[in-house]
Amino acid sequence: MDYNLAALKVFSSHLNNAKETITQQSQPAFTLSGILFQRVWLQGILVSTPTTDSSGRCFLDDGTGVVELQLLGDFLSFSWEKGMYVMVVGLYCVQKGGLPLIKVHKIVDLSPSPDRESMWYLEVIEVFKLFYQPLFEE
C-alpha cells in the first residue's frame, strides 16, 4: 500500500464511480475523476456485528449505501455493536458481484459525539468543494 496517497473522504455512493488502475509501483489503485487513491475514509452506522471467525466481516451504512468492512487483528477483540456510529479508514477493494470492501486499518466509535453524522456530511461536502471539485473541472 502506498501511504503517500491520501485516504479520500467519501460517501459509499462515490465508490460506484471508482475505476481500477495500476500505480507506478505496480500496486492496484483506483481513480475517482482523476484522483488516485487506495484508501478511503468513511463514517456510518454498523448494521451488523463482526463475524466471530478470523475474517471479522461486518457492514456499514453511511446513508448513501452499504459497504462491507473487514476487521483484523486487535479490532476483533473490541465489542462492536449493531447501531454504533463509527469512523473507518482502510484499503478499498472491489469484490466481484458484491459490495465494496474496506480492509480496516483504523476504526473509532463516534457514537457518543453529538451531531457526528451531520458534521460528517458537511466535511465531505467541504473537502469536495475545496480539493476534489477543482480537479474535476480541469
Short mmCIF file of N, CA and C in Angstrom, two decimals:
data_model
loop_
_atom_site.label_atom_id
_atom_site.label_comp_id
_atom_site.label_asym_id
_atom_site.label_seq_id
_atom_site.Cartn_x
_atom_site.Cartn_y
_atom_site.Cartn_z
N MET A 1 0.84 -1.17 0.00
CA MET A 1 0.00 0.00 0.00
C MET A 1 0.90 1.24 0.00
N ASP A 2 0.51 2.22 -0.78
CA ASP A 2 1.27 3.46 -0.89
C ASP A 2 0.66 4.49 0.06
N TYR A 3 1.32 4.73 1.20
CA TYR A 3 0.80 5.68 2.18
C TYR A 3 1.01 7.13 1.77
N ASN A 4 1.66 7.36 0.64
CA ASN A 4 1.77 8.72 0.11
C ASN A 4 0.47 9.18 -0.52
N LEU A 5 -0.40 8.23 -0.87
CA LEU A 5 -1.71 8.57 -1.42
C LEU A 5 -2.67 8.84 -0.27
N ALA A 6 -3.41 9.90 -0.37
CA ALA A 6 -4.35 10.27 0.69
C ALA A 6 -5.50 9.27 0.75
N ALA A 7 -6.08 9.16 1.94
CA ALA A 7 -7.31 8.40 2.11
C ALA A 7 -8.44 9.36 1.81
N LEU A 8 -9.17 9.13 0.73
CA LEU A 8 -10.22 10.05 0.31
C LEU A 8 -11.41 10.01 1.27
N LYS A 9 -11.89 11.18 1.65
CA LYS A 9 -13.13 11.29 2.42
C LYS A 9 -14.26 11.20 1.41
N VAL A 10 -15.03 10.13 1.51
CA VAL A 10 -16.08 9.89 0.52
C VAL A 10 -17.33 9.34 1.18
N PHE A 11 -18.41 9.39 0.42
CA PHE A 11 -19.61 8.64 0.73
C PHE A 11 -19.49 7.32 -0.02
N SER A 12 -20.13 6.28 0.49
CA SER A 12 -20.02 4.98 -0.18
C SER A 12 -20.55 5.03 -1.61
N SER A 13 -21.50 5.90 -1.88
CA SER A 13 -22.03 6.01 -3.25
C SER A 13 -20.98 6.50 -4.24
N HIS A 14 -19.99 7.27 -3.76
CA HIS A 14 -18.92 7.73 -4.64
C HIS A 14 -18.10 6.56 -5.19
N LEU A 15 -18.01 5.49 -4.43
CA LEU A 15 -17.19 4.35 -4.83
C LEU A 15 -17.72 3.64 -6.07
N ASN A 16 -18.99 3.87 -6.40
CA ASN A 16 -19.56 3.28 -7.61
C ASN A 16 -18.88 3.80 -8.87
N ASN A 17 -18.28 4.99 -8.79
CA ASN A 17 -17.63 5.60 -9.95
C ASN A 17 -16.12 5.39 -9.98
N ALA A 18 -15.57 4.67 -9.01
CA ALA A 18 -14.13 4.44 -8.96
C ALA A 18 -13.71 3.46 -10.05
N LYS A 19 -12.60 3.76 -10.69
CA LYS A 19 -12.05 2.92 -11.76
C LYS A 19 -10.72 2.34 -11.31
N GLU A 20 -10.53 1.04 -11.53
CA GLU A 20 -9.28 0.39 -11.14
C GLU A 20 -8.16 0.78 -12.08
N THR A 21 -6.97 0.96 -11.52
CA THR A 21 -5.78 1.32 -12.29
C THR A 21 -4.57 0.70 -11.62
N ILE A 22 -3.41 0.81 -12.22
CA ILE A 22 -2.17 0.30 -11.65
C ILE A 22 -1.22 1.49 -11.45
N THR A 23 -0.60 1.56 -10.28
CA THR A 23 0.33 2.66 -10.00
C THR A 23 1.70 2.34 -10.58
N GLN A 24 2.60 3.30 -10.49
CA GLN A 24 3.97 3.10 -10.99
C GLN A 24 4.68 1.99 -10.23
N GLN A 25 4.28 1.74 -9.00
CA GLN A 25 4.88 0.67 -8.20
C GLN A 25 4.18 -0.67 -8.45
N SER A 26 3.35 -0.74 -9.49
CA SER A 26 2.59 -1.95 -9.86
C SER A 26 1.64 -2.40 -8.76
N GLN A 27 1.20 -1.46 -7.95
CA GLN A 27 0.22 -1.77 -6.93
C GLN A 27 -1.17 -1.40 -7.43
N PRO A 28 -2.17 -2.22 -7.14
CA PRO A 28 -3.51 -1.85 -7.55
C PRO A 28 -3.97 -0.58 -6.84
N ALA A 29 -4.64 0.27 -7.57
CA ALA A 29 -5.18 1.51 -7.02
C ALA A 29 -6.45 1.84 -7.79
N PHE A 30 -7.04 2.95 -7.46
CA PHE A 30 -8.29 3.38 -8.10
C PHE A 30 -8.21 4.86 -8.39
N THR A 31 -9.01 5.29 -9.34
CA THR A 31 -9.15 6.71 -9.61
C THR A 31 -10.62 7.08 -9.48
N LEU A 32 -10.83 8.25 -8.97
CA LEU A 32 -12.17 8.82 -8.88
C LEU A 32 -12.07 10.18 -9.53
N SER A 33 -12.56 10.29 -10.76
CA SER A 33 -12.45 11.51 -11.55
C SER A 33 -11.01 12.03 -11.57
N GLY A 34 -10.08 11.13 -11.80
CA GLY A 34 -8.68 11.51 -11.94
C GLY A 34 -7.88 11.53 -10.65
N ILE A 35 -8.51 11.36 -9.50
CA ILE A 35 -7.80 11.36 -8.22
C ILE A 35 -7.40 9.92 -7.90
N LEU A 36 -6.10 9.69 -7.76
CA LEU A 36 -5.57 8.36 -7.48
C LEU A 36 -5.67 8.07 -5.99
N PHE A 37 -6.18 6.88 -5.64
CA PHE A 37 -6.29 6.51 -4.22
C PHE A 37 -6.25 5.00 -4.06
N GLN A 38 -5.94 4.57 -2.86
CA GLN A 38 -6.03 3.17 -2.46
C GLN A 38 -6.87 3.02 -1.20
N ARG A 39 -6.88 4.07 -0.38
CA ARG A 39 -7.59 4.02 0.89
C ARG A 39 -8.74 5.02 0.89
N VAL A 40 -9.76 4.71 1.68
CA VAL A 40 -10.90 5.62 1.83
C VAL A 40 -11.19 5.84 3.31
N TRP A 41 -11.89 6.93 3.55
CA TRP A 41 -12.30 7.34 4.89
C TRP A 41 -13.81 7.49 4.83
N LEU A 42 -14.51 6.70 5.62
CA LEU A 42 -15.97 6.71 5.67
C LEU A 42 -16.45 6.80 7.11
N GLN A 43 -17.69 7.24 7.29
CA GLN A 43 -18.35 7.19 8.58
C GLN A 43 -19.76 6.71 8.37
N GLY A 44 -20.26 5.95 9.33
CA GLY A 44 -21.62 5.46 9.23
C GLY A 44 -21.99 4.56 10.39
N ILE A 45 -23.11 3.89 10.23
CA ILE A 45 -23.67 3.05 11.28
C ILE A 45 -23.39 1.59 10.98
N LEU A 46 -22.90 0.86 11.99
CA LEU A 46 -22.72 -0.58 11.83
C LEU A 46 -24.10 -1.23 11.77
N VAL A 47 -24.38 -1.93 10.70
CA VAL A 47 -25.68 -2.59 10.56
C VAL A 47 -25.57 -4.08 10.84
N SER A 48 -24.37 -4.53 11.17
CA SER A 48 -24.15 -5.90 11.64
C SER A 48 -22.91 -5.90 12.51
N THR A 49 -22.77 -6.92 13.32
CA THR A 49 -21.58 -7.05 14.15
C THR A 49 -20.56 -7.91 13.41
N PRO A 50 -19.28 -7.72 13.71
CA PRO A 50 -18.27 -8.53 13.02
C PRO A 50 -18.46 -10.02 13.27
N THR A 51 -18.18 -10.81 12.24
CA THR A 51 -18.27 -12.26 12.39
C THR A 51 -17.25 -12.71 13.42
N THR A 52 -17.53 -13.82 14.04
CA THR A 52 -16.65 -14.31 15.10
C THR A 52 -15.46 -15.09 14.55
N ASP A 53 -15.46 -15.40 13.26
CA ASP A 53 -14.31 -16.09 12.68
C ASP A 53 -13.19 -15.08 12.42
N SER A 54 -12.10 -15.53 11.85
CA SER A 54 -10.94 -14.66 11.64
C SER A 54 -11.16 -13.60 10.56
N SER A 55 -12.24 -13.70 9.79
CA SER A 55 -12.46 -12.70 8.72
C SER A 55 -12.98 -11.38 9.27
N GLY A 56 -13.66 -11.38 10.41
CA GLY A 56 -14.14 -10.16 11.04
C GLY A 56 -14.98 -9.30 10.13
N ARG A 57 -15.85 -9.90 9.33
CA ARG A 57 -16.66 -9.14 8.37
C ARG A 57 -17.91 -8.57 9.03
N CYS A 58 -18.25 -7.33 8.65
CA CYS A 58 -19.48 -6.68 9.07
C CYS A 58 -19.85 -5.64 8.02
N PHE A 59 -20.96 -4.94 8.21
CA PHE A 59 -21.44 -3.99 7.21
C PHE A 59 -21.67 -2.63 7.84
N LEU A 60 -21.39 -1.58 7.05
CA LEU A 60 -21.54 -0.19 7.47
C LEU A 60 -22.44 0.52 6.47
N ASP A 61 -23.41 1.28 6.97
CA ASP A 61 -24.32 2.07 6.14
C ASP A 61 -24.06 3.54 6.44
N ASP A 62 -23.67 4.28 5.40
CA ASP A 62 -23.39 5.71 5.60
C ASP A 62 -24.52 6.61 5.15
N GLY A 63 -25.65 6.04 4.82
CA GLY A 63 -26.80 6.83 4.37
C GLY A 63 -26.88 6.95 2.86
N THR A 64 -25.78 6.66 2.16
CA THR A 64 -25.80 6.69 0.69
C THR A 64 -25.62 5.29 0.12
N GLY A 65 -25.30 4.34 0.97
CA GLY A 65 -25.10 2.96 0.54
C GLY A 65 -24.45 2.15 1.64
N VAL A 66 -24.22 0.89 1.36
CA VAL A 66 -23.64 -0.04 2.33
C VAL A 66 -22.31 -0.55 1.79
N VAL A 67 -21.33 -0.66 2.68
CA VAL A 67 -20.04 -1.26 2.34
C VAL A 67 -19.76 -2.37 3.33
N GLU A 68 -18.96 -3.32 2.88
CA GLU A 68 -18.53 -4.39 3.77
C GLU A 68 -17.20 -4.00 4.39
N LEU A 69 -17.06 -4.27 5.68
CA LEU A 69 -15.82 -3.99 6.39
C LEU A 69 -15.15 -5.30 6.77
N GLN A 70 -13.83 -5.31 6.74
CA GLN A 70 -13.08 -6.45 7.24
C GLN A 70 -12.18 -5.95 8.36
N LEU A 71 -12.51 -6.38 9.59
CA LEU A 71 -11.72 -6.00 10.76
C LEU A 71 -10.71 -7.10 11.03
N LEU A 72 -9.47 -6.70 11.29
CA LEU A 72 -8.41 -7.66 11.52
C LEU A 72 -7.69 -7.37 12.83
N GLY A 73 -6.94 -8.31 13.31
CA GLY A 73 -6.07 -8.11 14.47
C GLY A 73 -6.80 -7.69 15.72
N ASP A 74 -6.26 -6.64 16.36
CA ASP A 74 -6.80 -6.16 17.64
C ASP A 74 -8.24 -5.68 17.54
N PHE A 75 -8.66 -5.24 16.36
CA PHE A 75 -10.03 -4.74 16.21
C PHE A 75 -11.06 -5.82 16.52
N LEU A 76 -10.70 -7.08 16.34
CA LEU A 76 -11.64 -8.18 16.61
C LEU A 76 -11.92 -8.35 18.09
N SER A 77 -11.03 -7.84 18.95
CA SER A 77 -11.22 -8.02 20.39
C SER A 77 -12.14 -6.96 21.01
N PHE A 78 -12.45 -5.91 20.28
CA PHE A 78 -13.37 -4.88 20.80
C PHE A 78 -14.81 -5.38 20.69
N SER A 79 -15.67 -4.82 21.51
CA SER A 79 -17.08 -5.23 21.45
C SER A 79 -17.86 -4.25 20.57
N TRP A 80 -17.88 -4.53 19.28
CA TRP A 80 -18.61 -3.73 18.31
C TRP A 80 -20.07 -4.15 18.36
N GLU A 81 -20.96 -3.18 18.33
CA GLU A 81 -22.39 -3.47 18.42
C GLU A 81 -23.13 -2.84 17.25
N LYS A 82 -24.16 -3.54 16.82
CA LYS A 82 -25.04 -3.03 15.78
C LYS A 82 -25.61 -1.68 16.25
N GLY A 83 -25.60 -0.67 15.35
CA GLY A 83 -26.12 0.65 15.68
C GLY A 83 -25.06 1.65 16.08
N MET A 84 -23.82 1.21 16.29
CA MET A 84 -22.74 2.14 16.63
C MET A 84 -22.44 3.02 15.42
N TYR A 85 -22.12 4.29 15.66
CA TYR A 85 -21.68 5.18 14.60
C TYR A 85 -20.16 5.21 14.65
N VAL A 86 -19.51 4.79 13.55
CA VAL A 86 -18.06 4.65 13.55
C VAL A 86 -17.43 5.38 12.37
N MET A 87 -16.15 5.71 12.57
CA MET A 87 -15.31 6.25 11.50
C MET A 87 -14.35 5.13 11.13
N VAL A 88 -14.19 4.86 9.83
CA VAL A 88 -13.25 3.84 9.38
C VAL A 88 -12.34 4.41 8.29
N VAL A 89 -11.10 3.97 8.32
CA VAL A 89 -10.14 4.26 7.26
C VAL A 89 -9.54 2.92 6.89
N GLY A 90 -9.46 2.66 5.59
CA GLY A 90 -8.88 1.39 5.19
C GLY A 90 -8.69 1.26 3.70
N LEU A 91 -8.10 0.14 3.33
CA LEU A 91 -7.82 -0.19 1.94
C LEU A 91 -9.11 -0.52 1.21
N TYR A 92 -9.35 0.15 0.10
CA TYR A 92 -10.55 -0.09 -0.70
C TYR A 92 -10.30 -1.26 -1.65
N CYS A 93 -11.24 -2.21 -1.68
CA CYS A 93 -11.15 -3.38 -2.56
C CYS A 93 -12.48 -3.58 -3.26
N VAL A 94 -12.41 -4.09 -4.48
CA VAL A 94 -13.61 -4.40 -5.24
C VAL A 94 -13.82 -5.91 -5.18
N GLN A 95 -15.04 -6.30 -4.86
CA GLN A 95 -15.41 -7.71 -4.86
C GLN A 95 -16.31 -7.96 -6.06
N LYS A 96 -15.99 -8.96 -6.84
CA LYS A 96 -16.83 -9.27 -7.99
C LYS A 96 -18.22 -9.68 -7.53
N GLY A 97 -19.21 -8.96 -8.02
CA GLY A 97 -20.60 -9.27 -7.70
C GLY A 97 -21.00 -8.95 -6.27
N GLY A 98 -20.19 -8.21 -5.56
CA GLY A 98 -20.50 -7.91 -4.16
C GLY A 98 -20.40 -6.44 -3.85
N LEU A 99 -20.54 -6.14 -2.59
CA LEU A 99 -20.42 -4.76 -2.12
C LEU A 99 -18.95 -4.34 -2.09
N PRO A 100 -18.69 -3.04 -2.10
CA PRO A 100 -17.31 -2.59 -1.90
C PRO A 100 -16.81 -3.10 -0.55
N LEU A 101 -15.53 -3.42 -0.47
CA LEU A 101 -14.93 -3.94 0.75
C LEU A 101 -13.85 -2.97 1.22
N ILE A 102 -13.86 -2.68 2.52
CA ILE A 102 -12.83 -1.84 3.13
C ILE A 102 -12.09 -2.72 4.14
N LYS A 103 -10.78 -2.92 3.90
CA LYS A 103 -9.94 -3.64 4.86
C LYS A 103 -9.45 -2.60 5.86
N VAL A 104 -10.09 -2.59 7.02
CA VAL A 104 -9.95 -1.51 8.00
C VAL A 104 -8.59 -1.52 8.68
N HIS A 105 -7.92 -0.35 8.68
CA HIS A 105 -6.72 -0.21 9.49
C HIS A 105 -6.89 0.86 10.57
N LYS A 106 -8.06 1.51 10.60
CA LYS A 106 -8.39 2.41 11.70
C LYS A 106 -9.91 2.45 11.83
N ILE A 107 -10.39 2.27 13.04
CA ILE A 107 -11.82 2.37 13.31
C ILE A 107 -12.00 3.00 14.68
N VAL A 108 -12.92 3.96 14.77
CA VAL A 108 -13.16 4.68 16.01
C VAL A 108 -14.66 4.77 16.23
N ASP A 109 -15.09 4.46 17.44
CA ASP A 109 -16.50 4.59 17.80
C ASP A 109 -16.80 6.06 18.10
N LEU A 110 -17.64 6.67 17.27
CA LEU A 110 -18.01 8.08 17.44
C LEU A 110 -19.43 8.22 18.00
N SER A 111 -20.01 7.12 18.47
CA SER A 111 -21.39 7.14 18.94
C SER A 111 -21.67 8.20 19.99
N PRO A 112 -20.77 8.44 20.95
CA PRO A 112 -21.06 9.44 21.98
C PRO A 112 -21.01 10.89 21.48
N SER A 113 -20.48 11.13 20.30
CA SER A 113 -20.31 12.50 19.80
C SER A 113 -21.62 13.06 19.24
N PRO A 114 -22.08 14.18 19.78
CA PRO A 114 -23.31 14.78 19.24
C PRO A 114 -23.07 15.36 17.84
N ASP A 115 -24.08 15.35 17.05
CA ASP A 115 -24.05 15.93 15.70
C ASP A 115 -23.00 15.30 14.79
N ARG A 116 -22.56 14.11 15.12
CA ARG A 116 -21.48 13.46 14.36
C ARG A 116 -21.85 13.22 12.90
N GLU A 117 -23.07 12.79 12.65
CA GLU A 117 -23.45 12.46 11.28
C GLU A 117 -23.58 13.70 10.42
N SER A 118 -24.23 14.73 10.92
CA SER A 118 -24.40 15.95 10.13
C SER A 118 -23.04 16.62 9.89
N MET A 119 -22.15 16.56 10.86
CA MET A 119 -20.82 17.14 10.67
C MET A 119 -20.03 16.38 9.60
N TRP A 120 -20.20 15.07 9.55
CA TRP A 120 -19.50 14.26 8.54
C TRP A 120 -19.96 14.66 7.14
N TYR A 121 -21.27 14.81 6.95
CA TYR A 121 -21.78 15.21 5.64
C TYR A 121 -21.19 16.56 5.23
N LEU A 122 -21.12 17.50 6.17
CA LEU A 122 -20.54 18.81 5.87
C LEU A 122 -19.04 18.70 5.54
N GLU A 123 -18.32 17.84 6.26
CA GLU A 123 -16.88 17.63 5.97
C GLU A 123 -16.66 17.13 4.56
N VAL A 124 -17.43 16.11 4.17
CA VAL A 124 -17.24 15.53 2.83
C VAL A 124 -17.58 16.55 1.76
N ILE A 125 -18.62 17.31 1.97
CA ILE A 125 -19.00 18.35 1.00
C ILE A 125 -17.91 19.41 0.91
N GLU A 126 -17.38 19.83 2.07
CA GLU A 126 -16.33 20.85 2.07
C GLU A 126 -15.06 20.35 1.38
N VAL A 127 -14.66 19.12 1.67
CA VAL A 127 -13.47 18.54 1.03
C VAL A 127 -13.67 18.49 -0.48
N PHE A 128 -14.87 18.10 -0.91
CA PHE A 128 -15.16 18.04 -2.33
C PHE A 128 -14.99 19.41 -2.96
N LYS A 129 -15.59 20.43 -2.35
CA LYS A 129 -15.54 21.77 -2.93
C LYS A 129 -14.12 22.35 -2.94
N LEU A 130 -13.36 22.12 -1.87
CA LEU A 130 -12.03 22.69 -1.77
C LEU A 130 -10.96 21.95 -2.57
N PHE A 131 -11.04 20.62 -2.59
CA PHE A 131 -9.95 19.85 -3.18
C PHE A 131 -10.33 19.04 -4.42
N TYR A 132 -11.45 18.36 -4.38
CA TYR A 132 -11.80 17.46 -5.47
C TYR A 132 -12.42 18.18 -6.66
N GLN A 133 -13.35 19.08 -6.41
CA GLN A 133 -14.05 19.77 -7.50
C GLN A 133 -13.11 20.49 -8.46
N PRO A 134 -12.09 21.22 -7.96
CA PRO A 134 -11.17 21.86 -8.91
C PRO A 134 -10.49 20.85 -9.84
N LEU A 135 -10.22 19.65 -9.35
CA LEU A 135 -9.61 18.62 -10.19
C LEU A 135 -10.59 18.12 -11.25
N PHE A 136 -11.87 18.04 -10.87
CA PHE A 136 -12.90 17.59 -11.81
C PHE A 136 -13.07 18.58 -12.95
N GLU A 137 -12.89 19.86 -12.66
CA GLU A 137 -13.13 20.91 -13.63
C GLU A 137 -11.97 21.14 -14.59
N GLU A 138 -10.81 20.56 -14.29
CA GLU A 138 -9.64 20.74 -15.18
C GLU A 138 -9.80 19.96 -16.46
#
